[in-house]
Short mmCIF file of C-alpha atoms in Angstrom, two decimals:
data_model
loop_
_atom_site.label_atom_id
_atom_site.label_comp_id
_atom_site.label_asym_id
_atom_site.label_seq_id
_atom_site.Cartn_x
_atom_site.Cartn_y
_atom_site.Cartn_z
CA MET A 1 66.07 87.68 97.56
CA HIS A 2 67.42 91.11 98.01
CA GLY A 3 66.56 90.79 101.93
CA GLY A 4 68.36 87.61 101.83
CA ALA A 5 71.52 89.19 99.94
CA ASN A 6 71.51 92.26 102.37
CA SER A 7 71.38 90.13 105.38
CA SER A 8 74.31 88.29 104.06
CA VAL A 9 76.42 91.33 103.46
CA ALA A 10 75.49 92.35 106.91
CA VAL A 11 76.49 89.24 108.33
CA ALA A 12 79.82 89.17 106.52
CA VAL A 13 80.82 92.84 107.68
CA LEU A 14 79.77 91.88 111.36
CA ILE A 15 82.14 89.03 111.32
CA ALA A 16 84.80 91.16 109.68
CA GLY A 17 84.67 93.80 112.53
CA VAL A 18 84.55 91.07 115.05
CA ILE A 19 87.45 89.51 113.67
CA THR A 20 89.51 92.96 113.33
CA THR A 21 88.45 93.91 116.86
CA ILE A 22 89.54 90.41 118.57
CA VAL A 23 92.99 90.64 116.40
CA THR A 24 93.55 94.26 117.42
CA ALA A 25 93.07 93.40 120.96
CA ILE A 26 95.53 90.32 120.95
CA ILE A 27 98.18 92.35 118.95
CA ARG A 28 97.96 95.07 121.82
CA ARG A 29 98.63 92.67 124.49
CA SER A 30 101.42 90.69 122.71
CA PRO A 31 105.06 91.01 122.25
CA SER A 32 106.07 93.71 119.54
CA ARG A 33 109.60 93.09 118.97
CA ALA A 34 110.82 90.88 115.66
CA THR A 35 112.67 87.79 116.57
CA ALA A 36 113.57 87.59 112.63
CA ARG A 37 117.15 87.44 112.11
CA ALA A 38 118.98 90.39 110.13
CA THR A 39 120.78 89.48 106.92
CA ARG A 40 123.48 92.28 106.96
CA GLU A 41 125.93 94.21 109.55
CA GLY A 42 124.84 97.22 111.43
CA VAL A 43 120.89 96.36 111.62
CA LEU A 44 119.26 98.01 114.67
CA PHE A 45 116.20 95.98 114.37
CA VAL A 46 114.02 94.29 111.98
CA VAL A 47 110.04 94.55 111.07
CA SER A 48 108.41 91.14 110.19
CA THR A 49 105.15 89.45 109.70
CA ARG A 50 103.96 87.45 112.52
CA MET A 51 104.33 83.66 112.36
CA TRP A 52 100.43 83.31 113.18
CA GLN A 53 99.86 85.21 109.70
CA ARG A 54 102.10 83.04 107.65
CA VAL A 55 100.71 79.89 109.10
CA LEU A 56 97.06 80.70 108.72
CA ILE A 57 97.45 81.68 105.04
CA ARG A 58 99.40 78.94 104.31
CA THR A 59 97.02 76.36 106.33
CA VAL A 60 94.31 77.68 104.15
CA GLY A 61 96.11 77.36 101.07
CA ILE A 62 96.95 73.62 101.93
CA ALA A 63 93.26 73.02 102.79
CA VAL A 64 92.14 74.50 99.47
CA LEU A 65 94.22 72.52 97.21
CA PRO A 66 92.99 68.92 97.77
CA LEU A 67 89.42 70.04 97.69
CA ALA A 68 90.10 71.73 94.30
CA VAL A 69 91.70 68.58 93.08
CA MET A 70 88.65 66.20 94.15
CA LEU A 71 86.08 68.99 92.45
CA LEU A 72 88.56 69.00 89.26
CA LEU A 73 88.37 65.10 89.45
CA ALA A 74 84.84 64.59 90.02
CA ALA A 75 84.19 66.90 87.08
CA ALA A 76 86.47 64.85 84.64
CA PHE A 77 85.05 61.66 85.70
CA VAL A 78 81.17 62.88 85.02
CA ARG A 79 80.11 62.60 81.37
CA ASP A 80 78.43 66.02 81.32
CA PRO A 81 80.23 68.13 84.27
CA GLU A 82 78.77 71.27 85.53
CA ILE A 83 80.65 74.55 84.47
CA GLY A 84 80.24 75.67 87.79
CA MET A 85 82.07 72.67 89.59
CA VAL A 86 84.97 73.14 86.77
CA ILE A 87 85.18 76.95 87.50
CA ALA A 88 84.91 76.37 91.07
CA GLY A 89 87.51 73.75 91.08
CA ALA A 90 89.87 75.75 89.09
CA ALA A 91 89.49 78.78 91.19
CA MET A 92 90.35 76.90 94.35
CA LEU A 93 93.40 75.28 92.71
CA VAL A 94 94.54 78.97 91.77
CA GLY A 95 93.71 80.31 95.01
CA GLY A 96 95.49 77.57 97.09
CA ILE A 97 98.44 77.84 95.06
CA LEU A 98 98.57 81.77 95.46
CA PHE A 99 97.79 81.53 99.33
CA THR A 100 100.71 78.88 99.68
CA LEU A 101 103.25 81.26 97.50
CA LEU A 102 101.76 84.53 99.45
CA ALA A 103 102.76 82.59 102.74
CA ARG A 104 106.29 82.00 101.36
CA GLY A 105 106.70 85.55 99.98
CA MET A 106 105.42 86.88 103.94
CA LYS A 107 108.11 84.89 105.37
CA ARG A 108 111.08 87.02 103.50
CA MET A 109 109.12 90.09 103.67
CA ARG A 110 110.86 92.51 106.12
CA LEU A 111 112.52 95.84 106.71
CA GLU A 112 115.93 95.99 108.11
CA VAL A 113 116.79 99.52 109.68
CA THR A 114 120.11 100.80 110.04
CA PRO A 115 120.80 103.87 111.27
CA ASP A 116 120.72 105.98 108.29
CA SER A 117 118.85 103.66 106.01
CA VAL A 118 115.88 101.19 105.69
CA TRP A 119 116.23 97.90 103.64
CA SER A 120 113.05 96.79 102.22
CA PHE A 121 112.51 93.01 101.39
CA GLY A 122 109.14 92.43 99.38
CA LEU A 123 107.35 89.49 98.76
CA VAL A 124 109.28 88.33 95.64
CA ARG A 125 111.71 91.27 94.80
CA GLY A 126 115.51 91.51 96.25
CA PRO A 127 116.32 94.16 98.94
CA ASN A 128 115.82 97.54 98.21
CA ALA A 129 118.11 100.45 100.19
CA VAL A 130 116.12 103.35 101.17
CA PRO A 131 118.16 106.10 102.58
CA LEU A 132 116.20 107.97 105.38
CA ALA A 133 117.44 111.43 103.80
CA GLU A 134 115.28 110.56 100.53
CA ILE A 135 112.09 110.32 102.64
CA THR A 136 109.91 113.18 101.78
CA ARG A 137 106.73 112.42 103.66
CA LEU A 138 104.88 109.73 105.76
CA GLU A 139 101.38 108.71 104.95
CA PRO A 140 99.03 106.19 106.56
CA ASN A 141 98.79 102.86 104.74
CA PRO A 142 95.30 102.55 103.34
CA GLY A 143 95.92 99.00 101.96
CA ASP A 144 95.51 97.31 105.56
CA ARG A 145 92.27 97.51 107.25
CA PHE A 146 94.55 97.48 110.62
CA GLY A 147 96.33 100.64 109.47
CA GLY A 148 100.18 101.08 108.87
CA ILE A 149 102.45 103.67 107.40
CA LEU A 150 104.01 104.27 103.84
CA ALA A 151 107.46 105.95 103.51
CA LYS A 152 107.64 108.19 100.14
CA THR A 153 109.78 110.06 98.08
CA GLU A 154 107.27 112.58 96.35
CA GLY A 155 104.69 110.11 94.73
CA THR A 156 106.76 107.11 95.07
CA THR A 157 106.25 104.43 98.12
CA ARG A 158 109.77 103.55 99.07
CA PHE A 159 108.65 101.16 101.86
CA GLY A 160 105.69 100.34 104.05
CA ALA A 161 104.59 98.43 107.23
CA THR A 162 101.39 97.27 108.84
CA ARG A 163 100.60 97.83 112.67
CA LEU A 164 100.21 93.87 113.06
CA MET A 165 103.92 93.41 111.98
CA LEU A 166 106.53 92.84 114.64
CA GLY A 167 108.86 95.53 115.24
CA TYR A 168 106.40 98.41 113.94
CA PRO A 169 106.27 100.22 117.31
CA GLN A 170 110.05 100.52 117.24
CA LEU A 171 109.88 101.60 113.65
CA ILE A 172 107.68 104.69 114.37
CA ASP A 173 109.83 105.66 117.27
CA PHE A 174 112.89 105.40 115.23
CA LEU A 175 111.23 107.37 112.49
CA GLN A 176 110.28 110.08 115.17
CA HIS A 177 113.97 110.49 116.29
CA THR A 178 115.49 110.33 112.97
CA ARG A 179 113.37 112.22 110.97
CA PRO A 180 111.38 114.83 113.37
CA ASP A 181 110.54 116.92 110.52
CA LEU A 182 107.90 114.10 109.17
CA PRO A 183 104.79 114.14 111.26
CA ILE A 184 103.52 110.40 112.01
CA PRO A 185 100.03 110.37 110.34
CA ASP A 186 97.02 109.71 112.81
CA GLY A 187 96.12 106.22 111.39
CA SER A 188 99.76 105.31 112.04
CA TRP A 189 100.38 104.95 115.46
CA PRO A 190 101.41 101.63 117.32
CA LEU A 191 98.22 99.61 118.58
CA GLN A 192 100.44 99.08 121.62
CA GLN A 193 100.85 102.54 122.21
CA ARG A 194 96.97 103.45 122.06
CA ALA A 195 96.43 100.65 124.66
CA ALA A 196 99.29 102.30 126.75
CA THR A 197 97.66 105.60 126.34
CA ALA A 198 94.17 104.45 127.25
CA ARG A 199 95.47 103.34 130.43
#
């Protein structure tokens, strides 16, 4: 029993590692500039999620929803439904809805960079202006397996970006030039730049 569980974990870790390697290789060879339009005047460039990320998450959400409904309907028409079927159906329904909403939020999530500030658009909240002068340190983004950067004022995160995002190399270059007093963390350099250095 334990051997089967251990092998399942090993396979899951292996698959996650392979996916990470493949996605990293694709990002290193793909365009890095965002094509999203800015919502305000004076924006130098935009940092945004990639379309394939949003499409993938939305597709998973849409695919899960009918399966969830089928499970719940099957449980409703069975005299003594298994509790596992009801729980699985409910979990899949909630998960499908959340994935669909996440895809919508990712479409609006972005950074719009101006000469003296960064406008941060969250998944649900409105835009928030972050003056560059208020940033006190830059840290690696621990919440993403591909890495990224967090801009902080003391202990508060003001905005963040991942290395998968379009416009990320431009953001790092911009921060280097406008705030040379803040070192870029080792885990935050663009994937494209690492590929160029390796050559």
